[in-house]
Short mmCIF file of C-alpha atoms in Angstrom, two decimals:
data_model
loop_
_atom_site.label_atom_id
_atom_site.label_comp_id
_atom_site.label_asym_id
_atom_site.label_seq_id
_atom_site.Cartn_x
_atom_site.Cartn_y
_atom_site.Cartn_z
CA MET A 843 125.04 71.61 106.54
CA LEU A 844 126.25 68.94 104.18
CA VAL A 845 129.53 69.94 102.56
CA LEU A 846 130.69 68.29 99.34
CA THR A 847 133.80 68.99 97.30
CA ARG A 848 133.31 69.07 93.55
CA LYS A 849 135.56 69.70 90.58
CA LEU A 850 134.80 71.50 87.36
CA GLN A 851 132.01 69.80 85.40
CA GLU A 852 131.12 67.61 88.35
CA ALA A 853 127.59 67.69 89.66
CA ILE A 854 125.43 66.84 92.60
CA LYS A 855 121.92 65.53 92.58
CA ILE A 856 119.29 66.68 95.05
CA GLY A 857 116.42 64.26 95.16
CA GLU A 858 115.20 62.82 91.89
CA ASP A 859 114.82 65.96 89.89
CA ILE A 860 117.42 68.54 90.77
CA GLU A 861 120.95 68.64 89.50
CA LEU A 862 123.65 71.23 90.16
CA THR A 863 126.72 71.32 87.94
CA VAL A 864 129.87 73.37 88.39
CA LEU A 865 130.24 74.94 84.95
CA SER A 866 133.20 77.22 85.47
CA ILE A 867 135.46 78.60 88.14
CA ASP A 868 137.15 81.93 87.68
CA GLY A 869 138.87 83.33 90.75
CA ASP A 870 136.14 83.77 93.36
CA GLN A 871 133.35 83.33 90.83
CA VAL A 872 131.71 80.00 90.40
CA LYS A 873 129.20 79.43 87.63
CA LEU A 874 126.56 76.86 88.51
CA GLY A 875 124.16 75.17 86.16
CA ILE A 876 120.90 74.13 87.73
CA SER A 877 118.41 71.82 86.18
CA ALA A 878 115.19 71.44 88.05
CA PRO A 879 111.50 70.98 87.29
CA LYS A 880 109.72 74.16 86.27
CA TYR A 881 107.68 74.40 89.44
CA ILE A 882 110.80 74.81 91.54
CA GLU A 883 111.57 78.48 92.03
CA ILE A 884 115.20 79.41 91.88
CA HIS A 885 116.43 82.84 92.95
CA ARG A 886 119.69 84.41 93.91
CA LYS A 887 119.49 84.56 97.66
CA GLU A 888 120.22 88.27 97.90
CA VAL A 889 117.29 89.01 95.57
CA PHE A 890 114.96 87.02 97.77
CA LEU A 891 116.31 88.74 100.88
CA SER A 892 115.86 92.18 99.36
CA ILE A 893 112.21 91.40 98.58
CA GLN A 894 111.70 90.21 102.15
CA GLN A 895 113.29 93.34 103.48
CA GLU A 896 111.25 95.59 101.20
CA ASN A 897 108.03 93.85 102.25
CA ASN A 898 108.92 94.34 105.88
CA GLN A 899 109.47 98.01 105.36
CA ALA A 900 106.36 98.36 103.21
CA ALA A 901 104.30 96.82 106.00
CA SER A 902 105.34 99.41 108.56
CA ILE A 903 102.82 102.07 107.73
CA SER A 904 100.84 104.31 110.01
CA LEU A 905 97.31 105.52 110.09
CA ASN A 906 98.61 109.00 109.24
CA THR A 907 100.03 107.72 105.99
CA PHE A 908 96.73 106.08 105.20
CA GLN A 909 94.92 109.36 105.68
CA ALA A 910 97.49 111.26 103.61
CA LEU A 911 97.14 108.78 100.76
CA LYS A 912 93.38 109.02 100.87
CA LYS A 913 93.65 112.71 100.01
CA ILE A 914 95.40 111.99 96.75
CA LYS A 915 92.96 112.10 93.91
CA ASN A 916 92.85 109.55 91.20
CA THR A 917 95.32 110.31 88.43
CA MET B 1240 82.19 87.57 107.66
CA ILE B 1241 83.61 90.33 109.83
CA LEU B 1242 87.17 91.47 109.20
CA HIS B 1243 89.29 93.58 111.52
CA THR B 1244 91.49 95.83 109.41
CA LYS B 1245 94.46 97.96 110.25
CA PHE B 1246 93.01 101.24 109.01
CA GLU B 1247 89.27 101.04 108.83
CA GLU B 1248 88.54 98.99 111.87
CA ILE B 1249 85.81 96.51 111.17
CA ILE B 1250 84.44 95.76 107.73
CA GLU B 1251 82.17 93.14 106.30
CA ILE B 1252 83.60 90.87 103.64
CA SER B 1253 82.43 87.71 102.01
CA GLU B 1254 84.32 84.50 101.45
CA GLU B 1255 84.67 85.33 97.74
CA ASP B 1256 86.65 88.48 98.52
CA ILE B 1257 89.51 86.51 100.02
CA LEU B 1258 92.65 86.12 97.95
CA HIS B 1259 94.67 83.01 98.58
CA PHE B 1260 98.45 83.32 98.60
CA GLU B 1261 99.50 79.69 98.74
CA GLN B 1262 103.04 80.52 99.82
CA GLY B 1263 102.38 83.72 101.70
CA LEU B 1264 104.62 86.64 100.77
CA PRO B 1265 108.40 86.78 101.17
CA GLY B 1266 108.94 87.72 104.81
CA PHE B 1267 105.34 86.80 105.62
CA GLU B 1268 105.24 83.15 104.65
CA ASP B 1269 102.49 82.29 107.12
CA GLU B 1270 100.11 84.92 105.82
CA LYS B 1271 98.06 83.14 103.21
CA GLN B 1272 94.86 85.13 103.03
CA PHE B 1273 94.43 88.77 102.12
CA VAL B 1274 91.76 91.07 100.82
CA LEU B 1275 92.41 93.90 98.38
CA LEU B 1276 90.52 96.98 99.48
CA PRO B 1277 90.48 99.88 97.02
CA MET B 1278 90.84 103.32 98.61
CA GLU B 1279 87.98 105.11 97.01
CA GLY B 1280 88.87 108.04 94.77
CA THR B 1281 92.57 107.17 94.75
CA PRO B 1282 94.69 104.87 92.60
CA PHE B 1283 95.68 102.97 95.75
CA SER B 1284 94.46 99.92 97.58
CA THR B 1285 95.33 98.23 100.81
CA LEU B 1286 96.21 94.59 100.82
CA GLN B 1287 94.94 93.57 104.22
CA SER B 1288 95.80 90.30 105.93
CA VAL B 1289 92.74 88.36 106.98
CA SER B 1290 94.37 86.75 109.99
CA THR B 1291 96.55 89.62 111.25
CA LYS B 1292 94.79 92.91 111.79
CA GLU B 1293 98.06 94.84 112.00
CA LEU B 1294 99.39 93.60 108.66
CA ALA B 1295 98.51 95.63 105.61
CA PHE B 1296 100.34 96.87 102.52
CA PHE B 1297 99.60 99.74 100.21
CA THR B 1298 99.43 98.74 96.59
CA THR B 1299 98.70 100.36 93.28
CA ASN B 1300 98.15 99.48 89.67
CA PRO B 1301 101.72 99.79 88.36
CA PHE B 1302 100.64 100.61 84.82
CA LEU B 1303 99.25 103.95 85.97
CA PHE B 1304 102.64 105.12 87.16
CA PHE B 1305 105.05 103.13 85.05
CA THR B 1306 103.50 103.12 81.63
CA ASP B 1307 106.17 100.96 80.03
CA TYR B 1308 106.18 98.38 82.83
CA ASP B 1309 106.01 94.96 81.36
CA PHE B 1310 106.98 91.42 82.27
CA GLU B 1311 106.27 87.91 81.21
CA LEU B 1312 104.69 85.50 83.63
CA VAL B 1313 106.58 82.23 83.61
CA GLU B 1314 104.60 79.10 82.91
CA SER B 1315 105.00 77.67 86.40
CA VAL B 1316 103.34 80.74 87.90
CA GLN B 1317 100.56 80.69 85.32
CA LYS B 1318 99.90 77.11 86.36
CA GLN B 1319 100.09 77.80 90.07
CA LEU B 1320 97.59 80.61 89.72
CA LYS B 1321 95.47 78.65 87.25
CA ILE B 1322 95.60 81.50 84.77
CA LYS B 1323 93.89 80.70 81.51
CA GLU B 1324 93.39 84.08 79.93
CA GLU B 1325 95.07 87.41 80.23
CA SER B 1326 91.78 88.91 81.31
CA ASP B 1327 91.87 86.79 84.50
CA VAL B 1328 94.92 88.69 85.65
CA LEU B 1329 95.21 91.77 87.80
CA VAL B 1330 98.59 93.19 88.74
CA GLN B 1331 99.37 95.31 91.78
CA VAL B 1332 102.69 96.43 93.17
CA ILE B 1333 103.47 96.95 96.82
CA LEU B 1334 104.39 100.50 97.78
CA THR B 1335 106.98 101.56 100.28
CA ILE B 1336 105.81 104.88 101.62
CA GLN B 1337 108.44 107.54 102.16
CA GLU B 1338 108.50 111.09 103.43
CA PRO B 1339 107.70 113.18 101.49
CA LEU B 1340 105.00 111.09 99.94
CA GLU B 1341 106.13 111.63 96.38
CA LYS B 1342 109.39 109.86 97.19
CA SER B 1343 107.41 106.68 97.79
CA THR B 1344 108.43 103.71 95.74
CA GLY B 1345 106.85 100.74 94.08
CA ASN B 1346 108.36 97.28 94.10
CA LEU B 1347 108.44 96.46 90.40
CA GLN B 1348 110.76 93.52 90.90
CA ALA B 1349 108.13 91.60 92.82
CA PRO B 1350 104.64 92.39 91.55
CA VAL B 1351 101.58 90.85 93.15
CA VAL B 1352 99.78 88.90 90.47
CA LEU B 1353 96.14 87.99 91.02
CA ASN B 1354 93.87 85.61 89.22
CA VAL B 1355 90.60 87.40 89.88
CA LYS B 1356 88.51 84.47 88.68
CA GLU B 1357 90.06 81.92 91.01
CA ASN B 1358 91.03 84.31 93.82
CA LEU B 1359 94.58 83.03 93.71
CA ALA B 1360 97.50 85.40 94.15
CA LYS B 1361 101.24 85.42 94.44
CA GLN B 1362 104.02 87.90 94.85
CA VAL B 1363 106.14 86.96 91.88
CA ILE B 1364 109.88 87.59 91.90
CA LEU B 1365 110.92 88.54 88.39
CA THR B 1366 114.16 86.98 87.31
CA ASP B 1367 115.27 89.47 84.69
CA ASN B 1368 117.32 92.38 85.92
CA LYS B 1369 115.13 95.08 84.48
CA TYR B 1370 113.36 96.08 87.66
CA ARG B 1371 114.31 96.81 91.25
CA THR B 1372 112.48 96.79 94.56
CA ARG B 1373 112.32 100.60 94.59
CA HIS B 1374 111.04 102.69 91.73
CA GLU B 1375 109.93 106.19 92.63
CA LEU B 1376 106.36 106.96 91.71
CA LEU B 1377 106.48 109.73 89.16
CA GLU B 1378 106.35 113.03 90.94
CA THR B 1379 103.91 114.54 88.48
CA SER B 1380 101.42 111.77 89.03
CA ILE B 1381 100.61 112.40 92.64
CA VAL B 1382 101.81 115.84 93.67
CA GLY B 1383 99.62 118.90 93.85
CA GLN B 1384 96.32 117.19 93.53
CA GLU B 1385 95.27 117.28 97.10
CA GLY B 1386 91.70 117.89 98.07
#
């Protein structure tokens, strides 16, 4: 991993199009500004991980469940 | 073509039934092709992987259960999915099945958005904090209607 030290208001550039700026530091909270092209998806990592985890759990379904669901009539 | 499914063994599908998830789904990045198979007589469908027989999700139309569900599709996703009109769009949410069944939840934070005209689909991660990965399906909607 590349490690860079930055001060308040300093930035780093990733490739041509992406720029990260340290906007504020307050104790253990760092506020980052990110400018990137619209097609780049930016998510908090824990949100992405929770979706992954939920998908994994959602995929573990049994034939029994399938049959139980089939019995439920349209609402 | 012939498709091996997790629950109904072998079914016949055609090329036009295949939904293309360009980036796969979070946790299943290599799975790029699925079919959406409605479970007849129920509000549910299975989202079956084309390449992996054992991989399937249950999904539903979220608007049936969560009547005030609403989100805006960011421009980049509209472009990716080549969405031109609202009528091209179908939304499903992935269900996590729990025991008892009525405790099952829908992932409203990451709906599956489909462009039915182009057969393009994506599990979109919503960036506002309104929705979570687990919303209980309303008890009244699915209980006591067996048979």
